[in-house]
mmCIF file of C-alpha atoms and ligand atoms in Angstrom:
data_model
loop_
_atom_site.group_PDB
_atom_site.id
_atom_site.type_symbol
_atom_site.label_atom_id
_atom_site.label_comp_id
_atom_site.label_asym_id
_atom_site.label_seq_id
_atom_site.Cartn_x
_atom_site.Cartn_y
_atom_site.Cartn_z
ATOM 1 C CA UNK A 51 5.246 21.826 -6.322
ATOM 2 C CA UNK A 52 2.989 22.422 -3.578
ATOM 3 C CA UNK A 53 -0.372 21.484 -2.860
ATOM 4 C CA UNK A 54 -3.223 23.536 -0.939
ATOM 5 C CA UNK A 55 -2.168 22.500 2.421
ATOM 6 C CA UNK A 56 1.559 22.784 1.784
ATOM 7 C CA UNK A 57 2.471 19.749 0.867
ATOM 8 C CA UNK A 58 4.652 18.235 -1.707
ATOM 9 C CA UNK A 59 4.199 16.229 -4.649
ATOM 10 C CA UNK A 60 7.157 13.599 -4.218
ATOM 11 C CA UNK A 61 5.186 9.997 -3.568
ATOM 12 C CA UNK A 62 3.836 8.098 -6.736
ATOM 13 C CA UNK A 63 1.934 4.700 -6.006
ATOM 14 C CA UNK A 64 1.745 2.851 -9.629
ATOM 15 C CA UNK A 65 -0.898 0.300 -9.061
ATOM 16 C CA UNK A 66 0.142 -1.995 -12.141
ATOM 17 C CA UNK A 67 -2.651 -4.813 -12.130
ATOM 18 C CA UNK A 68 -6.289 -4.921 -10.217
ATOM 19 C CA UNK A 69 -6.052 -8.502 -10.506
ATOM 20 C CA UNK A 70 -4.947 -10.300 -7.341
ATOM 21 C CA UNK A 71 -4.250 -14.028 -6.396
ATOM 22 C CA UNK A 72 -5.140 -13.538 -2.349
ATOM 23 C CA UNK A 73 -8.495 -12.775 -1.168
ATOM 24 C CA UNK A 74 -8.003 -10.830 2.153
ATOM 25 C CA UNK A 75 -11.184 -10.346 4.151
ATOM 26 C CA UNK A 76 -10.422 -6.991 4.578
ATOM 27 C CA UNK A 77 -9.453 -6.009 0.826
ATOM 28 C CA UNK A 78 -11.189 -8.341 -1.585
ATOM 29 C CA UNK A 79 -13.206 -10.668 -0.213
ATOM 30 C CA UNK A 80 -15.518 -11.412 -3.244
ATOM 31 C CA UNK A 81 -14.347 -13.996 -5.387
ATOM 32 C CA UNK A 82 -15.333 -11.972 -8.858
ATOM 33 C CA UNK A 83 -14.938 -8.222 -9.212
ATOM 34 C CA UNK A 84 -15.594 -5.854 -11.937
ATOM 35 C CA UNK A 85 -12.256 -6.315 -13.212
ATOM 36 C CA UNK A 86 -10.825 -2.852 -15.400
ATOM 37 C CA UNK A 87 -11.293 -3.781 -18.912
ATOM 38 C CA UNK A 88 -7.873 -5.152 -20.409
ATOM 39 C CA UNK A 89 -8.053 -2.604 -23.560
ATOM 40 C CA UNK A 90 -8.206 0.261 -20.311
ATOM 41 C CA UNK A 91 -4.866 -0.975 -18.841
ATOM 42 C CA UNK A 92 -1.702 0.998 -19.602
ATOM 43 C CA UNK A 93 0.947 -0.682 -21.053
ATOM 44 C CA UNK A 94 4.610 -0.028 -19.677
ATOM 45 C CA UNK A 95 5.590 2.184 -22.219
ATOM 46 C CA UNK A 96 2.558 4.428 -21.404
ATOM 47 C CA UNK A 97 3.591 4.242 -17.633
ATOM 48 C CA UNK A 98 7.263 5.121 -18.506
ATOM 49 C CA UNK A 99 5.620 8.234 -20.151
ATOM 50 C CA UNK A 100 3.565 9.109 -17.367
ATOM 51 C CA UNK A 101 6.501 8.434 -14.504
ATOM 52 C CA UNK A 102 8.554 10.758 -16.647
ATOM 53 C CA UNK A 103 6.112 13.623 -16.152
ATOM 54 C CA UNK A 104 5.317 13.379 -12.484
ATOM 55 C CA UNK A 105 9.381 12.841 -11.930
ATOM 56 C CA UNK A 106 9.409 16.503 -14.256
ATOM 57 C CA UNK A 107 6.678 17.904 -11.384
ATOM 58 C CA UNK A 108 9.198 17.061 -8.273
ATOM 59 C CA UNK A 109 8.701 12.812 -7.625
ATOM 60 C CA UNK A 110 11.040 11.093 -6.644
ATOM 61 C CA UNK A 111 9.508 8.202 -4.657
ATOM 62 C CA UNK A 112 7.863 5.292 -6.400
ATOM 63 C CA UNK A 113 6.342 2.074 -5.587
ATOM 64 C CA UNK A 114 4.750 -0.596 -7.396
ATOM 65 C CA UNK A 115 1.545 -1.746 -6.012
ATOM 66 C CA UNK A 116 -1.659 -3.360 -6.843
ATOM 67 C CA UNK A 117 -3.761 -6.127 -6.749
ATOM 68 C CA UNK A 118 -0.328 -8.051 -6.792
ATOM 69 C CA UNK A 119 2.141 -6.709 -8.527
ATOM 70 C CA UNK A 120 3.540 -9.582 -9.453
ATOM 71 C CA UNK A 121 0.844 -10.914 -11.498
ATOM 72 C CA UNK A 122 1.729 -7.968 -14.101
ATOM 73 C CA UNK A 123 3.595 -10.418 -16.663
ATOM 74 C CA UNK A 124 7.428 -9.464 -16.872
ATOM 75 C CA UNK A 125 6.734 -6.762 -14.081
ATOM 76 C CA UNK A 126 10.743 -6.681 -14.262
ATOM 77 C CA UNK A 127 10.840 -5.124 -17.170
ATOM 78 C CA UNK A 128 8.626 -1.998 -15.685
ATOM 79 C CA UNK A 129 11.017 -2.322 -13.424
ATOM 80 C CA UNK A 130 14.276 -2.100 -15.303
ATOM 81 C CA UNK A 131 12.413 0.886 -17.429
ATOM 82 C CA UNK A 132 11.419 3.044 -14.206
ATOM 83 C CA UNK A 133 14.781 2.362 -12.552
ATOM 84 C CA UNK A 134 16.678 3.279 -15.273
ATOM 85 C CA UNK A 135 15.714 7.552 -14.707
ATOM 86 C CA UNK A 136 17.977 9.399 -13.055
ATOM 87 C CA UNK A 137 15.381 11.462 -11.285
ATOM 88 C CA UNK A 138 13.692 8.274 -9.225
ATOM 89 C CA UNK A 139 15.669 8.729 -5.825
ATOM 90 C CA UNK A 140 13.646 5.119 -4.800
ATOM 91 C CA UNK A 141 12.133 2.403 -6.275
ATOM 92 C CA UNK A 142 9.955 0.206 -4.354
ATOM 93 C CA UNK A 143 7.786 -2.842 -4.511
ATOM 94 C CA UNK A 144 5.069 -4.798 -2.405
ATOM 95 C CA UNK A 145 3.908 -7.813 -2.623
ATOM 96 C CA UNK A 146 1.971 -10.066 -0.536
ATOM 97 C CA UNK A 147 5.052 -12.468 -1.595
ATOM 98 C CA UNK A 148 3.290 -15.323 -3.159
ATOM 99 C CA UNK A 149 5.622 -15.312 -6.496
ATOM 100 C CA UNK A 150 7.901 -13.751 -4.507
ATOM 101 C CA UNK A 151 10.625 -16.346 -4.373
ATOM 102 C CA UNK A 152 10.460 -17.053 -8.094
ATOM 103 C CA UNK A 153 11.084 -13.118 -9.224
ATOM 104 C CA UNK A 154 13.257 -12.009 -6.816
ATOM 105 C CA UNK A 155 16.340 -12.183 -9.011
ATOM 106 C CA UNK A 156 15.026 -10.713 -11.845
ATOM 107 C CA UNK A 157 13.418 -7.800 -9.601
ATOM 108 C CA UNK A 158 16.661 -7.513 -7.741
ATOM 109 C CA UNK A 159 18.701 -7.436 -11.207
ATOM 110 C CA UNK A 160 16.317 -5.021 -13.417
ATOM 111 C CA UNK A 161 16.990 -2.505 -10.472
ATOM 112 C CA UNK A 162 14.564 -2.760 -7.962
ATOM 113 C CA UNK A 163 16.056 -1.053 -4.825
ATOM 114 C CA UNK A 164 13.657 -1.812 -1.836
ATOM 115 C CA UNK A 165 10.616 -4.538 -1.310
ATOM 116 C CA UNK A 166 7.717 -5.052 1.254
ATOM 117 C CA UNK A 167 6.387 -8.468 1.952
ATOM 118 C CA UNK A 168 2.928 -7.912 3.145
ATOM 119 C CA UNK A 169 2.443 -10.650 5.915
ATOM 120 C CA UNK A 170 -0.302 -10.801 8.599
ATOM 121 C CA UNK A 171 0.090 -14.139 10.569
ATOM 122 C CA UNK A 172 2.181 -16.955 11.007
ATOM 123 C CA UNK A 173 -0.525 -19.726 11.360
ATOM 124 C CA UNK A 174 -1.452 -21.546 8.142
ATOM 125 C CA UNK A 175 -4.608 -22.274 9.094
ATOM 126 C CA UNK A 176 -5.258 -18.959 10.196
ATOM 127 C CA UNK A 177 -3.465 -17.783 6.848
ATOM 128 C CA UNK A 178 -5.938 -19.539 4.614
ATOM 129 C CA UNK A 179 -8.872 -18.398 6.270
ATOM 130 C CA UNK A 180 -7.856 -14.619 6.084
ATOM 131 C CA UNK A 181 -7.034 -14.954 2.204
ATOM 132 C CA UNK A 182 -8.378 -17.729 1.305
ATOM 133 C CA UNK A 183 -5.897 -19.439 -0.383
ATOM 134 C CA UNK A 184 -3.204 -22.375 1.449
ATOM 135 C CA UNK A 185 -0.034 -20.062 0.336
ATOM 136 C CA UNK A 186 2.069 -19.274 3.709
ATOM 137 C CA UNK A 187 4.412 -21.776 2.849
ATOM 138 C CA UNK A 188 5.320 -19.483 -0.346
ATOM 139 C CA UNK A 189 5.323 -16.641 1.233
ATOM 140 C CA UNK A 190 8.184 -18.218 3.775
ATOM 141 C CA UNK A 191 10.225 -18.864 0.559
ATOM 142 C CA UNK A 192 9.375 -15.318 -0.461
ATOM 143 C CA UNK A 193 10.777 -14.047 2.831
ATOM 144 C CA UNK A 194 13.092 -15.860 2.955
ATOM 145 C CA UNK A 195 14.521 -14.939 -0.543
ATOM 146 C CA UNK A 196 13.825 -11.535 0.169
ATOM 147 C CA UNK A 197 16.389 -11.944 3.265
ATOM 148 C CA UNK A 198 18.663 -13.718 1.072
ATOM 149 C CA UNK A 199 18.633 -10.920 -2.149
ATOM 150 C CA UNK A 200 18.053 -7.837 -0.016
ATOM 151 C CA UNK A 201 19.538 -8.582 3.453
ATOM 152 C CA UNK A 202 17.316 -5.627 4.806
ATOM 153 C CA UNK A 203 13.429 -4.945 4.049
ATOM 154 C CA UNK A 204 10.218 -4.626 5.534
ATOM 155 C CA UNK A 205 7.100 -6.368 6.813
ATOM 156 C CA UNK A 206 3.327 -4.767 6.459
ATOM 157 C CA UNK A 207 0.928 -6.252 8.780
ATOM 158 C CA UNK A 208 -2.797 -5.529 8.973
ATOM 159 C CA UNK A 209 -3.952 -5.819 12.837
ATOM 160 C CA UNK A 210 -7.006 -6.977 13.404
ATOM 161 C CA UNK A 211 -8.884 -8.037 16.169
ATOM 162 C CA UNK A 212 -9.321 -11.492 16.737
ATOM 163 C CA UNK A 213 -7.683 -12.333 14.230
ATOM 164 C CA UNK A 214 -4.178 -12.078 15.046
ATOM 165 C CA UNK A 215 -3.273 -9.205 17.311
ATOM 166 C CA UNK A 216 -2.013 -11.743 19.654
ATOM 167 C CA UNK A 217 0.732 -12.297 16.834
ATOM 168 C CA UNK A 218 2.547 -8.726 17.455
ATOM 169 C CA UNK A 219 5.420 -10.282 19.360
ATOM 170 C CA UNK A 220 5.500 -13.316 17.108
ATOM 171 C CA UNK A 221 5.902 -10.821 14.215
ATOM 172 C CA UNK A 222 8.400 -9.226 15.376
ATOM 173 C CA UNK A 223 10.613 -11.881 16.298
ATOM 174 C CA UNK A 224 9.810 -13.118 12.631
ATOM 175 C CA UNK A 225 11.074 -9.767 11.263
ATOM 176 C CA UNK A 226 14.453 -10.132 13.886
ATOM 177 C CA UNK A 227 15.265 -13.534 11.901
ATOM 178 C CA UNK A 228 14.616 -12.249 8.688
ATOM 179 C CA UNK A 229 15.954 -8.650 9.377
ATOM 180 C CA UNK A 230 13.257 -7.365 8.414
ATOM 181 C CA UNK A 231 11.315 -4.199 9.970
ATOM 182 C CA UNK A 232 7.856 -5.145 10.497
ATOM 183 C CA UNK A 233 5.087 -2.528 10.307
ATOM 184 C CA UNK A 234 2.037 -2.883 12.135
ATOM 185 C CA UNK A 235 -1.343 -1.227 10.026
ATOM 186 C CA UNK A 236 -4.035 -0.273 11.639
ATOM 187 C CA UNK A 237 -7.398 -1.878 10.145
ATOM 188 C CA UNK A 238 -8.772 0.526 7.766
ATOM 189 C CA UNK A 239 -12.363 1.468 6.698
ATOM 190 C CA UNK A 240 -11.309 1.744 2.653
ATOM 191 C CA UNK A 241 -11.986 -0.213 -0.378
ATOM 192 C CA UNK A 242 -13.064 -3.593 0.197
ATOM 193 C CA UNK A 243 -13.293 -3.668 4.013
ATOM 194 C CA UNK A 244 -16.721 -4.066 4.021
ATOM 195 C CA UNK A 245 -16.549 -5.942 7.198
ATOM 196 C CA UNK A 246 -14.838 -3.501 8.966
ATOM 197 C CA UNK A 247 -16.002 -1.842 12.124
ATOM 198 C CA UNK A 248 -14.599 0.348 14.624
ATOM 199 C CA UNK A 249 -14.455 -3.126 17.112
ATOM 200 C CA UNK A 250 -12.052 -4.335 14.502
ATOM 201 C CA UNK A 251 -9.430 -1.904 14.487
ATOM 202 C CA UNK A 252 -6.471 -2.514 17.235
ATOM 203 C CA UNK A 253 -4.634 1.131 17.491
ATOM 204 C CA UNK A 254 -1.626 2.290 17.687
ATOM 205 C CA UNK A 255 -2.029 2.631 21.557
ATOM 206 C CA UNK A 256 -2.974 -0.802 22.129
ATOM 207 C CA UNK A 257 -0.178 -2.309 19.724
ATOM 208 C CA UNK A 258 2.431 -0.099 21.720
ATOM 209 C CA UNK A 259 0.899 -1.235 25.351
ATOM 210 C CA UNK A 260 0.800 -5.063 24.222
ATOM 211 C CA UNK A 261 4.451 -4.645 22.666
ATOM 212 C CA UNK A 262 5.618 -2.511 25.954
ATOM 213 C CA UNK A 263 4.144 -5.496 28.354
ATOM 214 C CA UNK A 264 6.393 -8.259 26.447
ATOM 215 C CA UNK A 265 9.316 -5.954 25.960
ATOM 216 C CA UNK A 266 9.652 -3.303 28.505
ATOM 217 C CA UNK A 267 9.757 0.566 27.755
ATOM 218 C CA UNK A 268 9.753 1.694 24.096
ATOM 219 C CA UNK A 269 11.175 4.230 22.602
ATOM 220 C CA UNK A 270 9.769 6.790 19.661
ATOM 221 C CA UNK A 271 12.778 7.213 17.135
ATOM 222 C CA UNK A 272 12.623 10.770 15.967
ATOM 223 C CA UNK A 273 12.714 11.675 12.298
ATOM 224 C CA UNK A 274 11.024 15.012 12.128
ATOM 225 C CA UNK A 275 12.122 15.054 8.401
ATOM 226 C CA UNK A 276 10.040 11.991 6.841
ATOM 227 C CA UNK A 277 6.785 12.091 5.270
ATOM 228 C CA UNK A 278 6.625 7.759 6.062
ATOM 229 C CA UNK A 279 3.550 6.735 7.103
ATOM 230 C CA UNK A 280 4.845 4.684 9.374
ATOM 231 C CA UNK A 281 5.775 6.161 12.882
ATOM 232 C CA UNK A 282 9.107 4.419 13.898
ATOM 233 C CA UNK A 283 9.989 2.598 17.429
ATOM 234 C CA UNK A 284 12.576 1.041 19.045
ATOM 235 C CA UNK A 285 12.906 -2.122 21.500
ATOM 236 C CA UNK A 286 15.406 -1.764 24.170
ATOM 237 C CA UNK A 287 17.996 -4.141 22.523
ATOM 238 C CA UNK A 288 17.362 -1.418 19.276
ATOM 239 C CA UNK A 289 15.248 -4.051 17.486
ATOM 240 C CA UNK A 290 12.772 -1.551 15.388
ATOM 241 C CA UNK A 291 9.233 -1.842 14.338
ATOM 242 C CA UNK A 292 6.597 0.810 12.572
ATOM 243 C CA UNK A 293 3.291 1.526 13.151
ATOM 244 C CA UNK A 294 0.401 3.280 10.505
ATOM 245 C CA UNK A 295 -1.736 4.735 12.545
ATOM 246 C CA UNK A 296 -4.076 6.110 9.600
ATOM 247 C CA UNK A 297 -6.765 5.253 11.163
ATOM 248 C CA UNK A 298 -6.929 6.485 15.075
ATOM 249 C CA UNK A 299 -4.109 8.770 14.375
ATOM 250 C CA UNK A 300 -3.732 9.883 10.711
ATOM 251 C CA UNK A 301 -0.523 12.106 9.272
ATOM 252 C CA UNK A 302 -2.816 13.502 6.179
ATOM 253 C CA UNK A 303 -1.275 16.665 7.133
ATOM 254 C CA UNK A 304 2.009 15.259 5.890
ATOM 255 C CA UNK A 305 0.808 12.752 3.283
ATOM 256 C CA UNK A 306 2.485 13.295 -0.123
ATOM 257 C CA UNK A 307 1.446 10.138 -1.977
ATOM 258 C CA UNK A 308 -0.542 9.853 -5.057
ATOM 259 C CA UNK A 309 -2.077 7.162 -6.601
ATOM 260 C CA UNK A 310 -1.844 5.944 -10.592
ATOM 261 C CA UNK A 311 -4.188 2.810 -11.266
ATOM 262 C CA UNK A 312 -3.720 0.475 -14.110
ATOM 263 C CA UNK A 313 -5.647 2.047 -15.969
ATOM 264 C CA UNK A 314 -4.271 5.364 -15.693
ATOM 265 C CA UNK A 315 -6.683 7.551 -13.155
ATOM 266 C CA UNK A 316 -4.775 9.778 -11.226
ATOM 267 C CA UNK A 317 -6.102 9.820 -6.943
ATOM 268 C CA UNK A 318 -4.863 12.287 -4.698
ATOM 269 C CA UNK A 319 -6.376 10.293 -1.720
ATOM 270 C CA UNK A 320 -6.683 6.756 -0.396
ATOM 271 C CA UNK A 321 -10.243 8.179 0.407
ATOM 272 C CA UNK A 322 -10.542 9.957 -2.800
ATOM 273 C CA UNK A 323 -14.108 9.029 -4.617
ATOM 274 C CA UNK A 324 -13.009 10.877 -7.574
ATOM 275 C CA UNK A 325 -9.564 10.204 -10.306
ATOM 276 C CA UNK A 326 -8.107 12.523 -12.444
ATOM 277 C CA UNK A 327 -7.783 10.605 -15.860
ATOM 278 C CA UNK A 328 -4.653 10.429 -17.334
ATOM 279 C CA UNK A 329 -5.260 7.972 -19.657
ATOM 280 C CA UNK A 330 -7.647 9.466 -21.992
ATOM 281 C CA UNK A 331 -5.564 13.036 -22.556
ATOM 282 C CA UNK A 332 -1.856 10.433 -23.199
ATOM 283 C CA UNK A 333 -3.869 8.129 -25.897
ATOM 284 C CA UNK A 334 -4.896 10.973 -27.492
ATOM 285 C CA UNK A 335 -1.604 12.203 -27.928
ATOM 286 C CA UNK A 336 -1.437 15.115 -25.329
ATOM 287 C CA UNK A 337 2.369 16.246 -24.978
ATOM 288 C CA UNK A 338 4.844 16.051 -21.883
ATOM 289 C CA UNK A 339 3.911 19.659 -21.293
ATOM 290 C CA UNK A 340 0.099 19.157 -21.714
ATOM 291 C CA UNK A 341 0.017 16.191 -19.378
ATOM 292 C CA UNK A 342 2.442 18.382 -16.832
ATOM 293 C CA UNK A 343 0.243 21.123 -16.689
ATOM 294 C CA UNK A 344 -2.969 18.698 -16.061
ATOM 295 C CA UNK A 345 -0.753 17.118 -13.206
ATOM 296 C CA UNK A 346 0.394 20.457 -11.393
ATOM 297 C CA UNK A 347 -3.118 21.729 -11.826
ATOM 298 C CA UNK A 348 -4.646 18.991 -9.636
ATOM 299 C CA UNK A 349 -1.946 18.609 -7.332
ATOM 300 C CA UNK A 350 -1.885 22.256 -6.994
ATOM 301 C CA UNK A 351 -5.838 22.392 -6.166
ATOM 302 C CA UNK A 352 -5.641 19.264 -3.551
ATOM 303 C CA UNK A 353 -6.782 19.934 -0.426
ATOM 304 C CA UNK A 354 -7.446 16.065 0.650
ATOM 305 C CA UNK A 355 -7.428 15.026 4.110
ATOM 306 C CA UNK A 356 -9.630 11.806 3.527
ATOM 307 C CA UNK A 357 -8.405 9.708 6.876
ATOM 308 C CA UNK A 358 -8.659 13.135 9.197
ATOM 309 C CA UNK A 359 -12.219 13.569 7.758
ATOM 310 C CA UNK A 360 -12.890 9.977 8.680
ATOM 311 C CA UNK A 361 -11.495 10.443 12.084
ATOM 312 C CA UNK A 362 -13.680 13.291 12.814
ATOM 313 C CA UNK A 363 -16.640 12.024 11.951
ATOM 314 C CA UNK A 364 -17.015 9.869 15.294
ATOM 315 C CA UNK A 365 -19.159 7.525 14.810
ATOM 316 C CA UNK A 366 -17.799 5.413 12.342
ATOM 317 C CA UNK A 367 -18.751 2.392 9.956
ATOM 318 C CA UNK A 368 -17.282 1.071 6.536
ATOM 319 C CA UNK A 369 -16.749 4.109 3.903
ATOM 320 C CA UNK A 370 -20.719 3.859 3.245
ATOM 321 C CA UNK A 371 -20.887 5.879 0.067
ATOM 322 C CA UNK A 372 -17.879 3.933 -1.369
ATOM 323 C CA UNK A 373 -19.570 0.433 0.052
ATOM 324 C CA UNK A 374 -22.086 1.669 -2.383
ATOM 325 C CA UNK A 375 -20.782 2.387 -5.000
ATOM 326 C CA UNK A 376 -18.102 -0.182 -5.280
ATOM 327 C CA UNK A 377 -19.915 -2.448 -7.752
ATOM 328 C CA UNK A 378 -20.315 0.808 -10.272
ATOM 329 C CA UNK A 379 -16.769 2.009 -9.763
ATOM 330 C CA UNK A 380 -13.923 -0.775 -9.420
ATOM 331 C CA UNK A 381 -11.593 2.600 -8.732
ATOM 332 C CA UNK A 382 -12.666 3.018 -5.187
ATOM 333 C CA UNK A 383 -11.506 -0.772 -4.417
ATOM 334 C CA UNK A 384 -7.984 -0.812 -2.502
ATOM 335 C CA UNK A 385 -6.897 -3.520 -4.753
ATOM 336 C CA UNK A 386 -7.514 -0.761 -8.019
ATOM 337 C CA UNK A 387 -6.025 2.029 -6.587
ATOM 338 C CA UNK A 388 -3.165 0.404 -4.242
ATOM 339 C CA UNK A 389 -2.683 -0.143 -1.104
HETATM 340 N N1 LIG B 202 -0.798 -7.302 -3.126
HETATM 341 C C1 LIG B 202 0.194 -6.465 -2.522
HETATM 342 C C2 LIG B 202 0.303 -6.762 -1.048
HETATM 343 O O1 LIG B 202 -0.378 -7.646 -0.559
HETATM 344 O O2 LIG B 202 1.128 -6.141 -0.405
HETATM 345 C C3 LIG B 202 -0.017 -4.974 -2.755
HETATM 346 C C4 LIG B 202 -1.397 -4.407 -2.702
HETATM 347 S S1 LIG B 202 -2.162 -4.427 -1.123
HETATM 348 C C5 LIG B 202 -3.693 -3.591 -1.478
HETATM 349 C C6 LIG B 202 -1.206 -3.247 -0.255
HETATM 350 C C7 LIG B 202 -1.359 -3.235 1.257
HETATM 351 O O3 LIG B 202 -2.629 -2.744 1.603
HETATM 352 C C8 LIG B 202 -1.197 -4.603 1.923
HETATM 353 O O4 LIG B 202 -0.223 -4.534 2.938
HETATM 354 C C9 LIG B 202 -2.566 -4.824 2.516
HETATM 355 O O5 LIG B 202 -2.491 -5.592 3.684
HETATM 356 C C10 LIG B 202 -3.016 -3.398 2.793
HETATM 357 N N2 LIG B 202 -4.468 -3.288 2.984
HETATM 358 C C11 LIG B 202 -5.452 -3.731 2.179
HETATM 359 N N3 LIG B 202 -6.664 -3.462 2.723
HETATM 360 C C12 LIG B 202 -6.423 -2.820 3.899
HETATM 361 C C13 LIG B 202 -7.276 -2.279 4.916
HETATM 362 N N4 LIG B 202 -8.603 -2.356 4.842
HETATM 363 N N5 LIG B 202 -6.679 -1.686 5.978
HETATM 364 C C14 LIG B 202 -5.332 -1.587 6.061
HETATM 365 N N6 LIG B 202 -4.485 -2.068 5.138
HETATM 366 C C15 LIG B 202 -5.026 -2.685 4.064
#
């Protein structure tokens, strides 16, 4: 099922929990939010319903996201429910890899196929001033069991300037220990970045010079087929790395993710100021068919190019209208919707 632009519906982002235990300056730096009310929040059953329609529509991708996913109590047994369908080709997880150590086996044994440690430096003081919380050393031990359970997996870090871009090296030498493909993400204006600014944001150009100056020549790995956000690259020993360049360089024309919150609203875009509830038509006891036909009908009608728009609008600050309404709307946070 296509939408307006030709794209497919294939990429389903279930953020399980708004509730985080990290406070990144660039996501949630407030200390209190305007949490989703707990009677709002779906419970796994009602997910299990929902993933079954969008796999019916043509997904076949999903990830659990949040907030931290692993705050959602007995998030394994999502897990083992979701991995159980035939029709889920992948089923993925990340996790800013606080709890990570302590889950792992359960994630790896309900059937969770592929994780994604989100890690942006390797300093502990500089750790605990960007989240605001003394946790590197668990996230090691979450690394490290993530090395240990699923020999191969992959890295997110947010780039920011002066705050560790000179770390991209360090990163990836990190990742070559661990096995681990690290993914460099350019600083993005959504959510709770209210700090950002255009100063902030290192692109993809800049990561690639910096990386090409310690390593030598680069090379692009081709892979004309994937809808990843991340671009791939390769050192000259074949050591690889990604980069999401959604900010300088955005792939909206080949973006076919969605976004479920916890409390069931439906966003077609990371830039998206407006959800299609889900929620409200499944407690009322709409059938598969009903909520199908509400699915296909927005998907069908998308024409969202939210980071492209961005982009073009030159001169650029925080997402304004979102800054504003944040408060009102705890949707339009990154840590509601997923990252
Ligand atoms: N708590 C989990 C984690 O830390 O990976 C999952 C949720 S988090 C919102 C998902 C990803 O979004 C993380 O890798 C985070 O660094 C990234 N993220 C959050 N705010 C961002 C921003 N303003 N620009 C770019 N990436 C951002």
């Amino acid at each position: 099922m296509n939408d307006r632009l030709g794209r497919a519906l294939r990429n389903l982002r279930l953020s399980v929990t708004d509730r985080c235990n990290l406070r990144c300056e660039y996501c949630m730096p407030e200390d209190d939010y305007h949490w989703l009310p707990r009677a709002d929040v779906l419970d796994f059953e009602e997910f299990s319903t929902l993933v079954d329609v969008f796999l019916s529509l043509g997904v076949d991708k999903v990830r659990l996201t949040g907030g931290e996913p692993l705050l959602r109590r007995d998030i394994a047994t999502l897990v083992r429910m979701l991995g159980a369908k035939p029709a889920l080709q992948d089923l993925a997880l990340t996790t800013n890899g606080v709890l990570l150590a302590d889950q792992i086996g359960a994630l790896h044994a309900a059937g969770l196929r592929r994780i994604t440690v989100s890690l942006d430096t390797l300093h502990r003081d500089r750790f605990t001033a960007l989240t605001r919380i003394d946790a590197l050393d668990a996230v090691r031990e979450g690394l490290a069991a993530a090395h240990r359970v699923y020999g191969r997996f992959k890295i997110d870090t947010v780039v920011i300037r002066g705050v560790n871009d000179d770390e991209l090296a360090d990163l990836i030498e990190t990742g070559r220990t661990l096995n681990a493909e690290v993914r460099f993400i350019e600083y993005m204006d959504v959510g709770g970045a209210a700090r950002w600014s255009p100063h902030h944001v290192v692109s993809r150009h800049e990561i690639l010079d910096a990386l090409t100056k310690r390593y030598g020549p680069i090379e692009a790995i081709h892979e004309p087929e994937s809808t990843a956000p991340a671009d791939r690259f390769a050192l000259a020993d074949g050591t690889s790395f990604g980069i999401i360049s959604s900010t300088t360089a955005p792939f909206c024309r080949s973006c076919d993710r969605s976004r479920l919150t916890a409390d069931g609203m439906w966003y077609l875009c990371l830039y998206a100021t407006q959800g299609i509830d889900l929620r409200g038509p499944l407690r009322r006891g709409a059938s598969g068919g009903e909520l199908a036909a509400l699915i296909a009908d927005g998907w069908r009608a998308r024409d969202d190019r939210g980071a492209e728009v961005r982009l073009a609008l030159g001169d650029r600050r925080a997402f304004v209208p979102v800054q504003d309404l944040l408060r009102r709307d705890p949707h339009l946070e990154m840590h509601t919707r997923g990252g």
